[in-house]
Structure formats: structure tokens, C-alpha cells
mmCIF file of C-alpha atoms in Angstrom:
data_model
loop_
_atom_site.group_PDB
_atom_site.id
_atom_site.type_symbol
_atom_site.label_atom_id
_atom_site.label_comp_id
_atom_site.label_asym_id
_atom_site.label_seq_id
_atom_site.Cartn_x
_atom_site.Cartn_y
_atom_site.Cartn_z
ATOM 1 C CA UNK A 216 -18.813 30.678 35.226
ATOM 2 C CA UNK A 217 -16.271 33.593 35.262
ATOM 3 C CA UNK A 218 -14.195 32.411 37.544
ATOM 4 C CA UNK A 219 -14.112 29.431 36.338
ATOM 5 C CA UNK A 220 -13.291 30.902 32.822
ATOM 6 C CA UNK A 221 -10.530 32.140 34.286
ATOM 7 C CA UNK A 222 -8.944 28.649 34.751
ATOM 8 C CA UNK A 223 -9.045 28.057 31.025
ATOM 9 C CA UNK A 224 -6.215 27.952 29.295
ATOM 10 C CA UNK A 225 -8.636 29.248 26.564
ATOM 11 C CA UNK A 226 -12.222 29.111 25.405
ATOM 12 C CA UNK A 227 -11.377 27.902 22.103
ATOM 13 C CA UNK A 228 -9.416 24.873 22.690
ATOM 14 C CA UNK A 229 -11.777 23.899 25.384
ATOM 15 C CA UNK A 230 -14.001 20.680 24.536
ATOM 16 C CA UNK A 231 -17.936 20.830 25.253
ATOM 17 C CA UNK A 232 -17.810 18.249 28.175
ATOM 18 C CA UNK A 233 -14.869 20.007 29.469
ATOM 19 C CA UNK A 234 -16.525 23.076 29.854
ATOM 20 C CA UNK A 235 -19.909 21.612 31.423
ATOM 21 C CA UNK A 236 -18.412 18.769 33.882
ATOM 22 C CA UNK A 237 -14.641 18.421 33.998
ATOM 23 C CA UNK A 238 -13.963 22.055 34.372
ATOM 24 C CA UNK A 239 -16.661 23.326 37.029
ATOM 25 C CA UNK A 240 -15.814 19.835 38.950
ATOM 26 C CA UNK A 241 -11.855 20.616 38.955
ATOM 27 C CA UNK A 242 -12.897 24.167 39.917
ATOM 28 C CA UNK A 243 -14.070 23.365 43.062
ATOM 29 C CA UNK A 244 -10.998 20.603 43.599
ATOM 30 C CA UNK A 245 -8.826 23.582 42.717
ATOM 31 C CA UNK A 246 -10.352 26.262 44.923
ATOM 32 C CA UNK A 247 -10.412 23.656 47.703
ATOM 33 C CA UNK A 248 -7.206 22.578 47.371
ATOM 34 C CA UNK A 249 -6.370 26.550 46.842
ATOM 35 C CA UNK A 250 -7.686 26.913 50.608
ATOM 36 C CA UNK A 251 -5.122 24.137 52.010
ATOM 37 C CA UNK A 252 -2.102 25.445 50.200
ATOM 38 C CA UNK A 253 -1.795 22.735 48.438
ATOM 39 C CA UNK A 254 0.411 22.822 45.097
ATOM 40 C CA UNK A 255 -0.775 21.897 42.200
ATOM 41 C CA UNK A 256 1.835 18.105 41.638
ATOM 42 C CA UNK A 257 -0.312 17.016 44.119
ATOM 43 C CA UNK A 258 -3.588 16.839 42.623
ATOM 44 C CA UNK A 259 -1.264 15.384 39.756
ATOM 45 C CA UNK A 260 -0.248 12.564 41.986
ATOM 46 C CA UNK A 261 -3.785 11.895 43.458
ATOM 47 C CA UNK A 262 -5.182 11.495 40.035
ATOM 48 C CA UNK A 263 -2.435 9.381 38.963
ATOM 49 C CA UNK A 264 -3.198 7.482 41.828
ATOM 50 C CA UNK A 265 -6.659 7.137 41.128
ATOM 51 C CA UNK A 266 -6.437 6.441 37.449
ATOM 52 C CA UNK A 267 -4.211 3.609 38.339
ATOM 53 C CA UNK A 268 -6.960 1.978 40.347
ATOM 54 C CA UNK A 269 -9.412 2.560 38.360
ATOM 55 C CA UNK A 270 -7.391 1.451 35.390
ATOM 56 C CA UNK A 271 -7.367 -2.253 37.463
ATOM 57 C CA UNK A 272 -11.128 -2.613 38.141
ATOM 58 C CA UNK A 273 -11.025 -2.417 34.232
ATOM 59 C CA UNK A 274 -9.589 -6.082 34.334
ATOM 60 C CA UNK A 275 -12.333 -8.241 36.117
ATOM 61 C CA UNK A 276 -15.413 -9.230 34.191
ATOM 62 C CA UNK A 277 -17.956 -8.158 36.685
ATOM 63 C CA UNK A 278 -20.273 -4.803 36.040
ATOM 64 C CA UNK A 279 -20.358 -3.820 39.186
ATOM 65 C CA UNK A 280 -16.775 -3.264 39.873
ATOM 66 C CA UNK A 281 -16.009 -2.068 36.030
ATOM 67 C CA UNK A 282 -18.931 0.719 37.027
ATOM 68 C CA UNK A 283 -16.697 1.316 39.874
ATOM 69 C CA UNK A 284 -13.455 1.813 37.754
ATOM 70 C CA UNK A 285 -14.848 3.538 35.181
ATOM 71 C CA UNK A 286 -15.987 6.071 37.976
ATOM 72 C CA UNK A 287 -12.598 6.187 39.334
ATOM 73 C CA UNK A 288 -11.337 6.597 35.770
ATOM 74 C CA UNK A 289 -13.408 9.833 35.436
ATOM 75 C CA UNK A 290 -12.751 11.129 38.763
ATOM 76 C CA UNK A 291 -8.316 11.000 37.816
ATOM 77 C CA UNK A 292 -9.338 13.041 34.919
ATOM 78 C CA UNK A 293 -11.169 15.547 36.962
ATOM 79 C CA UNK A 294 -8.273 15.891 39.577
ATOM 80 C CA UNK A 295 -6.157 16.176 36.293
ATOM 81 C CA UNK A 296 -8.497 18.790 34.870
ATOM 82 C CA UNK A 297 -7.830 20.413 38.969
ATOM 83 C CA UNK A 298 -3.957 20.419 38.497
ATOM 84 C CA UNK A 299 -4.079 22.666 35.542
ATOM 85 C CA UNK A 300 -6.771 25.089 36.806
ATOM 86 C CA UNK A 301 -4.784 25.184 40.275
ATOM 87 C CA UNK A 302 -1.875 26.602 38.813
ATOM 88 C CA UNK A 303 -3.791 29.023 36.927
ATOM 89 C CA UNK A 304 -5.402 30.252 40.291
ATOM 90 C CA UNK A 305 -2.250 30.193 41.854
ATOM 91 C CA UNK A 306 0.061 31.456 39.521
ATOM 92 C CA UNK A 307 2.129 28.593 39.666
ATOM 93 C CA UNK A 308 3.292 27.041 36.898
ATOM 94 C CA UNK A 309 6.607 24.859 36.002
ATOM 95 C CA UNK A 310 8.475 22.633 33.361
ATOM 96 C CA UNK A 311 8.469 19.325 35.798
ATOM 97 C CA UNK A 312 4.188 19.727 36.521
ATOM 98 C CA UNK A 313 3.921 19.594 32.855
ATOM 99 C CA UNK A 314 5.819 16.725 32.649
ATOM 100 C CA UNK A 315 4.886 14.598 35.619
ATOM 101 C CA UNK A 316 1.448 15.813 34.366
ATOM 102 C CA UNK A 317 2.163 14.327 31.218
ATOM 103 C CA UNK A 318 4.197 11.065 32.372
ATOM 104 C CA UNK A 319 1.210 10.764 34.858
ATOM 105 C CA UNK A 320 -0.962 10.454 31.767
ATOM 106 C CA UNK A 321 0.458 8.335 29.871
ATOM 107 C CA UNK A 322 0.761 5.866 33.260
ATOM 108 C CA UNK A 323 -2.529 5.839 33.921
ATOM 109 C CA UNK A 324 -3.859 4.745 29.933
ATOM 110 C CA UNK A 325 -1.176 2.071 29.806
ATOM 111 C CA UNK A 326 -2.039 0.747 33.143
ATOM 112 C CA UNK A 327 -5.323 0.543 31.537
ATOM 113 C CA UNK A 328 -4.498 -0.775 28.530
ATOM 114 C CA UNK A 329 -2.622 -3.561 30.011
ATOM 115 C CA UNK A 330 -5.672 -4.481 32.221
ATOM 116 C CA UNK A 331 -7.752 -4.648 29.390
ATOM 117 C CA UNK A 332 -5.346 -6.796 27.647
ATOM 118 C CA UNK A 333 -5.087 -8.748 30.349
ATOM 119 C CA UNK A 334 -9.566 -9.389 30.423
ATOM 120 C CA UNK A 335 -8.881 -10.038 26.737
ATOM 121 C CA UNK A 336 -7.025 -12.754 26.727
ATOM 122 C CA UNK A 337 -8.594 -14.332 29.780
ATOM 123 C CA UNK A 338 -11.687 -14.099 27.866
ATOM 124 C CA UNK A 339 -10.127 -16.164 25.363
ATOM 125 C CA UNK A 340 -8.332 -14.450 22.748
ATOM 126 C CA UNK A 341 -5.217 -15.245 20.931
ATOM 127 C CA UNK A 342 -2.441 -14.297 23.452
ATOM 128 C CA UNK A 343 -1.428 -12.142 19.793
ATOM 129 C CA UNK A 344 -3.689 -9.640 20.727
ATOM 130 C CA UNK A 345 -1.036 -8.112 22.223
ATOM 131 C CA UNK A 346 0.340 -7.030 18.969
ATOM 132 C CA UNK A 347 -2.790 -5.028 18.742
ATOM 133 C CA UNK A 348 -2.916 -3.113 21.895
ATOM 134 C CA UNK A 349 0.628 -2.471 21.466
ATOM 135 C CA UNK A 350 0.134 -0.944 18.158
ATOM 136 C CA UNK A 351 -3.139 0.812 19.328
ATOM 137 C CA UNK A 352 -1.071 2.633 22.414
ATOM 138 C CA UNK A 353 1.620 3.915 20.525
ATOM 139 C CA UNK A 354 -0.845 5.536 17.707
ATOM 140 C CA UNK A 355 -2.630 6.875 20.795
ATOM 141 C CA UNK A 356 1.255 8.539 21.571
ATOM 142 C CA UNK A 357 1.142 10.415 18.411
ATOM 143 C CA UNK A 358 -2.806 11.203 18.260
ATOM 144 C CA UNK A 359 -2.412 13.024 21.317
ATOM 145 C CA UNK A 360 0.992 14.687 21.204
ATOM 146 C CA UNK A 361 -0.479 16.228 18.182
ATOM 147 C CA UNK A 362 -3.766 17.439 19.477
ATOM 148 C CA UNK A 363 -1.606 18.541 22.551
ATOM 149 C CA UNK A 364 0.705 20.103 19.695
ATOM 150 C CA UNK A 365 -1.343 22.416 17.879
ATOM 151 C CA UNK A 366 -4.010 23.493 20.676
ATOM 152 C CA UNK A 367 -0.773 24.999 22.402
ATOM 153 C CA UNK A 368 0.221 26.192 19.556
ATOM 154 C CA UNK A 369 -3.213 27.778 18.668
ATOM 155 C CA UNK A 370 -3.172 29.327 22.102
ATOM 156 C CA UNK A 371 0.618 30.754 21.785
ATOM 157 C CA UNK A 372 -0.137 32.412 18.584
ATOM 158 C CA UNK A 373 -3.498 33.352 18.738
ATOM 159 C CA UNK A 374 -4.837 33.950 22.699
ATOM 160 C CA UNK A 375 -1.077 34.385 24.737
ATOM 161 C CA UNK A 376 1.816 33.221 24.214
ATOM 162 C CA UNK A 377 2.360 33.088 27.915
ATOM 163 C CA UNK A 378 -0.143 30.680 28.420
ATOM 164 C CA UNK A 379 0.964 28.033 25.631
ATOM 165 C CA UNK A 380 2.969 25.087 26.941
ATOM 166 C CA UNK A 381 4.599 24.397 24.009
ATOM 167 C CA UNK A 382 9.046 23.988 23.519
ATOM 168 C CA UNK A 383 11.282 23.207 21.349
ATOM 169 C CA UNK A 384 13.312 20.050 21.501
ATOM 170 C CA UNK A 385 16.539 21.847 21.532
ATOM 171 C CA UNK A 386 16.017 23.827 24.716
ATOM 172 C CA UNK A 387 14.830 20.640 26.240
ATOM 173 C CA UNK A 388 17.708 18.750 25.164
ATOM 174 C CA UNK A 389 19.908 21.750 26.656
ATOM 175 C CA UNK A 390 17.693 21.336 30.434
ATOM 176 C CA UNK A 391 18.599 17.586 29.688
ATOM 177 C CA UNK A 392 22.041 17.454 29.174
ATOM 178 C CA UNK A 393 22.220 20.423 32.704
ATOM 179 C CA UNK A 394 20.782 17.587 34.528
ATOM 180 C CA UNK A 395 22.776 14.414 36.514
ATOM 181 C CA UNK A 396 21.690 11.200 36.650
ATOM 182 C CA UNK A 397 23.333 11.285 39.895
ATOM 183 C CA UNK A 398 22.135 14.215 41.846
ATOM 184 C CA UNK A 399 18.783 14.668 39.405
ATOM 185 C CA UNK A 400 17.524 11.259 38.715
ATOM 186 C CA UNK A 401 13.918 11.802 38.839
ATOM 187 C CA UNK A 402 14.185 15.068 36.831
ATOM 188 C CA UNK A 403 16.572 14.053 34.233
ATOM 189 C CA UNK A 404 14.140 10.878 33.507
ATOM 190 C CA UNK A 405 11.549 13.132 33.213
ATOM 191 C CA UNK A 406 13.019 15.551 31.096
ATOM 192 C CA UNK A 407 14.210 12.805 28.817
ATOM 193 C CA UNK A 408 10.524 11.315 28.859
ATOM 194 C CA UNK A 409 10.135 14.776 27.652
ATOM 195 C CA UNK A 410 12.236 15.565 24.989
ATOM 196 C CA UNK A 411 11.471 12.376 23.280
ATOM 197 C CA UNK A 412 7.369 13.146 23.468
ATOM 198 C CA UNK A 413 8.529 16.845 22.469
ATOM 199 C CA UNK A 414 10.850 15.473 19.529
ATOM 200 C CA UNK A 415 7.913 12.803 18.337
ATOM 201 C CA UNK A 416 5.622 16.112 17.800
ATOM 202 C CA UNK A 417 7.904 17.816 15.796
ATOM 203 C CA UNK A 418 8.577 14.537 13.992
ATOM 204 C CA UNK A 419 5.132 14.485 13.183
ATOM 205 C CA UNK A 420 4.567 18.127 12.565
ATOM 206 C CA UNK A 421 7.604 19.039 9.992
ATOM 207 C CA UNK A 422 6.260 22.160 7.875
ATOM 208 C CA UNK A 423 5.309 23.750 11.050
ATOM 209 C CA UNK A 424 8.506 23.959 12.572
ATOM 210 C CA UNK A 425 9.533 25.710 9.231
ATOM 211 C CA UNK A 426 6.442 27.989 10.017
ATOM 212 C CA UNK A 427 7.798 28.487 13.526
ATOM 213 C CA UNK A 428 10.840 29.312 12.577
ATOM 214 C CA UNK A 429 9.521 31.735 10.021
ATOM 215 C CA UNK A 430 7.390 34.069 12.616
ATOM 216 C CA UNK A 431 10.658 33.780 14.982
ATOM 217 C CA UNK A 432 12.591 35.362 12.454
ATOM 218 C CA UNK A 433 10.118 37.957 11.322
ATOM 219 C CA UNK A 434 8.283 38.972 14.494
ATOM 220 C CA UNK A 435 10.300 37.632 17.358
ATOM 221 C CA UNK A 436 8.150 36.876 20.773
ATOM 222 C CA UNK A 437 5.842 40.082 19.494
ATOM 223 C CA UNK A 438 3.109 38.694 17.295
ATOM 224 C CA UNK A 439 1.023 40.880 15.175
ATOM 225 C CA UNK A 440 -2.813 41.036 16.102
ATOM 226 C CA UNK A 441 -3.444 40.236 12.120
ATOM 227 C CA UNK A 442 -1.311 37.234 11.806
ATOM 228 C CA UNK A 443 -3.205 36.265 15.296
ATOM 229 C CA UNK A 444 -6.300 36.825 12.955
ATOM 230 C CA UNK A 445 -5.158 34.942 9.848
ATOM 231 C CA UNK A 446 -3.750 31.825 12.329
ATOM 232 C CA UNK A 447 -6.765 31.892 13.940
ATOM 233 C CA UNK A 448 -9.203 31.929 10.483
ATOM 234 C CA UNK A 449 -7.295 29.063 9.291
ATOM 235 C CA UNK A 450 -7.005 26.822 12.400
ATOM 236 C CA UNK A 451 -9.724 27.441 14.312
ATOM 237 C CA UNK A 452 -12.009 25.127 12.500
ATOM 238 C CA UNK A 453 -9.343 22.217 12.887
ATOM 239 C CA UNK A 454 -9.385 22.329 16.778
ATOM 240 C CA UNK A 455 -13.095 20.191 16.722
ATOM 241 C CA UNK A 456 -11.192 17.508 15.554
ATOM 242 C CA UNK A 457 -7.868 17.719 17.630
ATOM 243 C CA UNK A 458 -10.429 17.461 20.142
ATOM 244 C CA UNK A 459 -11.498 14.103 18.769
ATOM 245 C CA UNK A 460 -7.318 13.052 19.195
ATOM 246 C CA UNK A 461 -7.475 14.224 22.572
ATOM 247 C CA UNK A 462 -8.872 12.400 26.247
ATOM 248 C CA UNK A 463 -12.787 12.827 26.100
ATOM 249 C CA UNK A 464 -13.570 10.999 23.268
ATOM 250 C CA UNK A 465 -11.195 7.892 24.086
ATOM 251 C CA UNK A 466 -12.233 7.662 27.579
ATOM 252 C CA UNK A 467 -16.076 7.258 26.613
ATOM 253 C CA UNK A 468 -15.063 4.415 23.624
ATOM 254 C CA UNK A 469 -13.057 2.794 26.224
ATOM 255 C CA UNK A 470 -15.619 2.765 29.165
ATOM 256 C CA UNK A 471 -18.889 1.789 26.917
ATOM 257 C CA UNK A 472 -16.556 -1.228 25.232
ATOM 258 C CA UNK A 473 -15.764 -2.183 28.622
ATOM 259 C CA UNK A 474 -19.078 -1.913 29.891
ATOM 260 C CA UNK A 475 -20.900 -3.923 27.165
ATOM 261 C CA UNK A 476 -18.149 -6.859 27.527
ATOM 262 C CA UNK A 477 -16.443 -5.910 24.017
ATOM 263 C CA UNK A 478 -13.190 -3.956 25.287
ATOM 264 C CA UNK A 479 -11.245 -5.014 22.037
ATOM 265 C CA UNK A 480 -13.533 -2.948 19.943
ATOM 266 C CA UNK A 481 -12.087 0.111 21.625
ATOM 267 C CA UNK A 482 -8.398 -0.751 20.055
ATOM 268 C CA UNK A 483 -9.251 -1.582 16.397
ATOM 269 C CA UNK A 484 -11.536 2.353 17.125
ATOM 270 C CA UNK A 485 -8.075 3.680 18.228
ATOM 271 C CA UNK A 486 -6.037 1.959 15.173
ATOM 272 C CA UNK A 487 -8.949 2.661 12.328
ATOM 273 C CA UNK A 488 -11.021 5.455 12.979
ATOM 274 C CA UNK A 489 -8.707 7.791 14.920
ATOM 275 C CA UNK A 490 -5.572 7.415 12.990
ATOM 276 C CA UNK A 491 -7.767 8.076 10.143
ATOM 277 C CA UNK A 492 -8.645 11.416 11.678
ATOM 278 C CA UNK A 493 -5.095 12.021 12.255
ATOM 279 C CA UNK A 494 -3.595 11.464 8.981
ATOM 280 C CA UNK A 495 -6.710 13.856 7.717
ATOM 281 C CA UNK A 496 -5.608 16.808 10.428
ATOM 282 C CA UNK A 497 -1.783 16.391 9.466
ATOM 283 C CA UNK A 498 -2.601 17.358 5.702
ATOM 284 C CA UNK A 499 -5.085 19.627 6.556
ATOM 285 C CA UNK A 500 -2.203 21.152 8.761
ATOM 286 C CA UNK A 501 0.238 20.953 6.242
ATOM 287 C CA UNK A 502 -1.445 22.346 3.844
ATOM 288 C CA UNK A 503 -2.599 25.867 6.506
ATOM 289 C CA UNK A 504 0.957 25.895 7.724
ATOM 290 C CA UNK A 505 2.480 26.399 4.063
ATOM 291 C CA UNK A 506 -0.637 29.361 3.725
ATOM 292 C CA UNK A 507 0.774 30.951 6.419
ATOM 293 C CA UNK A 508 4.497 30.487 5.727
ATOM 294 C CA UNK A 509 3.360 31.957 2.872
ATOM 295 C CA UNK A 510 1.170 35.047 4.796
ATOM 296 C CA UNK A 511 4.845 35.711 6.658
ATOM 297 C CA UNK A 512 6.602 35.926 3.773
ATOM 298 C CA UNK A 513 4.297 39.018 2.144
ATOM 299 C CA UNK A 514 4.102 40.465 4.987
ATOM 300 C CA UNK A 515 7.142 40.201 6.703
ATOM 301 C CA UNK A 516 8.161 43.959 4.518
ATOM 302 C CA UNK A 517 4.872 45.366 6.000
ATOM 303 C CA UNK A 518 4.288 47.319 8.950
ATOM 304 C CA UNK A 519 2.515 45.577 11.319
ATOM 305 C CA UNK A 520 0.006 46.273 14.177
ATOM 306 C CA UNK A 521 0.705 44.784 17.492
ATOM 307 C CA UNK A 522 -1.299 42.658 19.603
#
């Protein structure tokens, strides 16, 4: 369990089944992979691979086969939990995995929306339903941008900053505008896929930035261990429900609807109950991130103790 510890990005931001399934199963992907010197993009492209097939078993109405994607479905997320853990054991770690990791996600739940869409309306409903899953995927864009958002930024300012894979749109829009469509087509798409995911989390997450830019300006890339502490006091309790914006908890809606014949159910979930979590988490953000604006503020005259 130490090892695999080690593959964490950290503890805290680590969801239960993460820890006892996805993890130890991408650990031994990883370490096997690790053996064959093979790079972390490609466990990225195997599970895209095999989240897109599983993703179309989710369209015929037969148990047997839906059993069969949802299995598949799981099985992408564990060779996605794999990539991650295989850079940490291998110390490699880049701008383009993160975002073919995160263009690889978002792939493999709108191939699966569409399929389920797809059922839907075969099943009978109003070709409008559309509207619906539409609406549904592009809450799911913010819902998890944020949780992505502040678990980085829980781990940059709390656990290491080394280990938080978190930017800000301007240096991406620098990379961008380095890039040619020309001679970097690939890469400039991705980075623009990117900047635009980056720019929608900032969008969504104003008073932070000012909070960023206040512990830029007072502490640089050095953070003291007790604003770690006070960050950490007030956020730490908000992470069980980032957790709830996150994969896990959409993945098991979205297989049990399927699985009982009532796939729609999962969408009005997405549209009611989790953008009701997330406008609760971005006040209760708001409202820590002008506490600690304030904590930089007093202390910013202090001496401080280093981390």
C-alpha cells in the first residue's frame, strides 16, 4: 500500500473507491507497463480506446452486452487511473499527457452520452431529448473542471506545488499562440482545447484568481507552512464534495440507469442534483477564498515560517 501511495497525487484528494480498486488496479497496469518501457500517452490512448467501446455497448437494449460495456467503461478508467500513476513512477510528466488525458476524457463521456441518446430516442422519446443531454454534458464541463480546479489547487498549496497540475490561461495562451497550425496541428488543437477548459475554470472560479494572485505577490512560489495550514483548515472539508463533481460518482448513476433500462434518469441527476452541489461548492468557495485573501493580507507584514 506504500508503493502504491506513492502514485498518489495525494491522500487527501483521493476518493474512497479510488483508493481501494482504481488505484491498486492501475498500480499493477503501471508497474507492468513500467517493465515494457512503455510511456505513460499510451495507457492514455488504450483507455480512450476502450472507453469508446464501451461507451457503444451502452446503445443496444440488451443486458448482456450493456454488462459488457459497463465493464469496459470501468476498465478505461482504470487504464486512466494507470496513466497518471505511470508518470509518477516514472518521473515523467508533460503539458500534452495532461491534455490528451483530458481531451481523452471528455471523448470517451460524449461518445457515451451520444449512445445513450441514441437508446433514448429509439426507445421512444421525443427526438427533443436532445436538448437535454446537450444541456446535461456541458454542466458536466463545468462540474468537473471545477472539482479538477480546486483539488489541484488544494494539492499546490497545501501538499506540493510540484505535483499540482494546475495553469493559468495566460501562459497557455502564450504555448498557444508559439504553436503552428501548420507544423503543430495536433498540439496547437490541443492546447487550444486547453486553454478554453483552463479559461472556463477561471470563469467559474473568479475570487480565487484574486486569491492567487494575492499569495503570488506576497509569497512568490515559496508558500508558508501556516498558510498551507489555514488553506488546508478551510478547504479540506470541501474536497468530499468536489469528489461528488468528479468521475466515480457519475460513472455508477450512469451504469445502474443503464442497467435498469432508465438511462434518462442519469441526465435530469446530472442537470438537478449535481449542479445543485456545484452552485453550493462555488459559494462555499467564494466565501473561504475571500477568508483567505483576507489571512494574506494580515499576514503578508509578518514573518513567516517556510514549508
Amino acid at each position: 500500500m506504500q508503493r502504491i501511495g506513492s502514485t498518489y497525487k495525494a491522500l487527501e484528494v483521493e476518493e474512497t473507491l479510488d483508493i481501494y480498486f482504481y488505484r491498486p488496479l492501475g498500480y499493477l497496469i503501471a508497474r507492468s507497463f513500467h517493465a515494457f518501457r512503455l510511456t505513460p500517452n499510451v495507457a492514455t490512448i488504450l483507455s480512450i480506446v476502450v472507453g469508446l467501446i464501451g461507451g457503444h455497448f451502452f446503445y443496444y437494449r440488451d443486458f448482456t452486452i450493456n454488462v459488457i460495456g459497463v465493464a469496459l467503461f470501468i476498465l478505461g478508467d482504470v487504464l486512466d487511473s494507470a496513466d497518471g500513476q505511470l508518470a509518477r513512477i516514472s518521473n515523467i510528466r508533460s503539458l500534452y499527457g495532461r491534455i490528451l488525458d483530458g481531451v481523452g476524457g471528455n471523448l470517451i463521456f460524449i461518445n457515451a452520452y451520444v449512445h445513450l441518446c441514441l437508446r433514448i430516442i429509439v426507445d421512444g422519446a421525443n427526438p427533443l431529448v436532445w436538448v437535454l443531454v446537450v444541456v446535461a454534458g456541458a454542466c458536466h464541463s463545468v462540474q468537473s473542471g471545477l472539482a479538477d480546479y480546486f483539488r489541484n489547487a488544494y494539492v499546490k498549496y497545501v501538499v506540493d506545488t510540484d505535483k499540482a497540475e494546475i495553469h493559468h490561461s495566460a501562459f497557455l495562451h502564450d504555448q498557444y499562440k508559439y504553436l503552428s497550425w501548420k507544423k503543430d496541428f495536433l498540439k496547437k488543437l490541443g492546447m487550444r482545447l486547453y486553454l478554453n477548459y483552463t479559461s472556463e475554470q477561471e470563469t467559474f472560479a473568479r475570487g480565487f484568481q484574486t486569491l492567487r494572485r494575492k499569495i503570488q505577490d506576497a509569497f512568490g512560489e515559496t508558500i508558508p507552512s501556516s498558510f498551507s495550514e489555514e488553506y488546508r483548515r478551510l478547504n479540506k472539508p470541501l474536497l468530499k464534495y468536489y469528489s461528488m463533481l468528479a468521475v466515480n460518482l457519475r460513472v455508477i448513476v450512469m451504469c445502474l440507469t443503464l442497467l435498469v433500462n432508465r438511462p434518462v434518469y442519469y441526465f435530469w441527476f446530472e442537470l438537478i442534483f449535481l449542479n445543485a452541489v456545484m452552485f453550493a461548492l462555488i459559494r462555499a468557495q467564494e466565501d473561504r477564498n475571500k477568508k483567505l485573501i483576507r489571512w494574506v493580507e494580515s499576514h503578508t507584514e509578518k514573518p513567516v515560517e517556510v514549508m
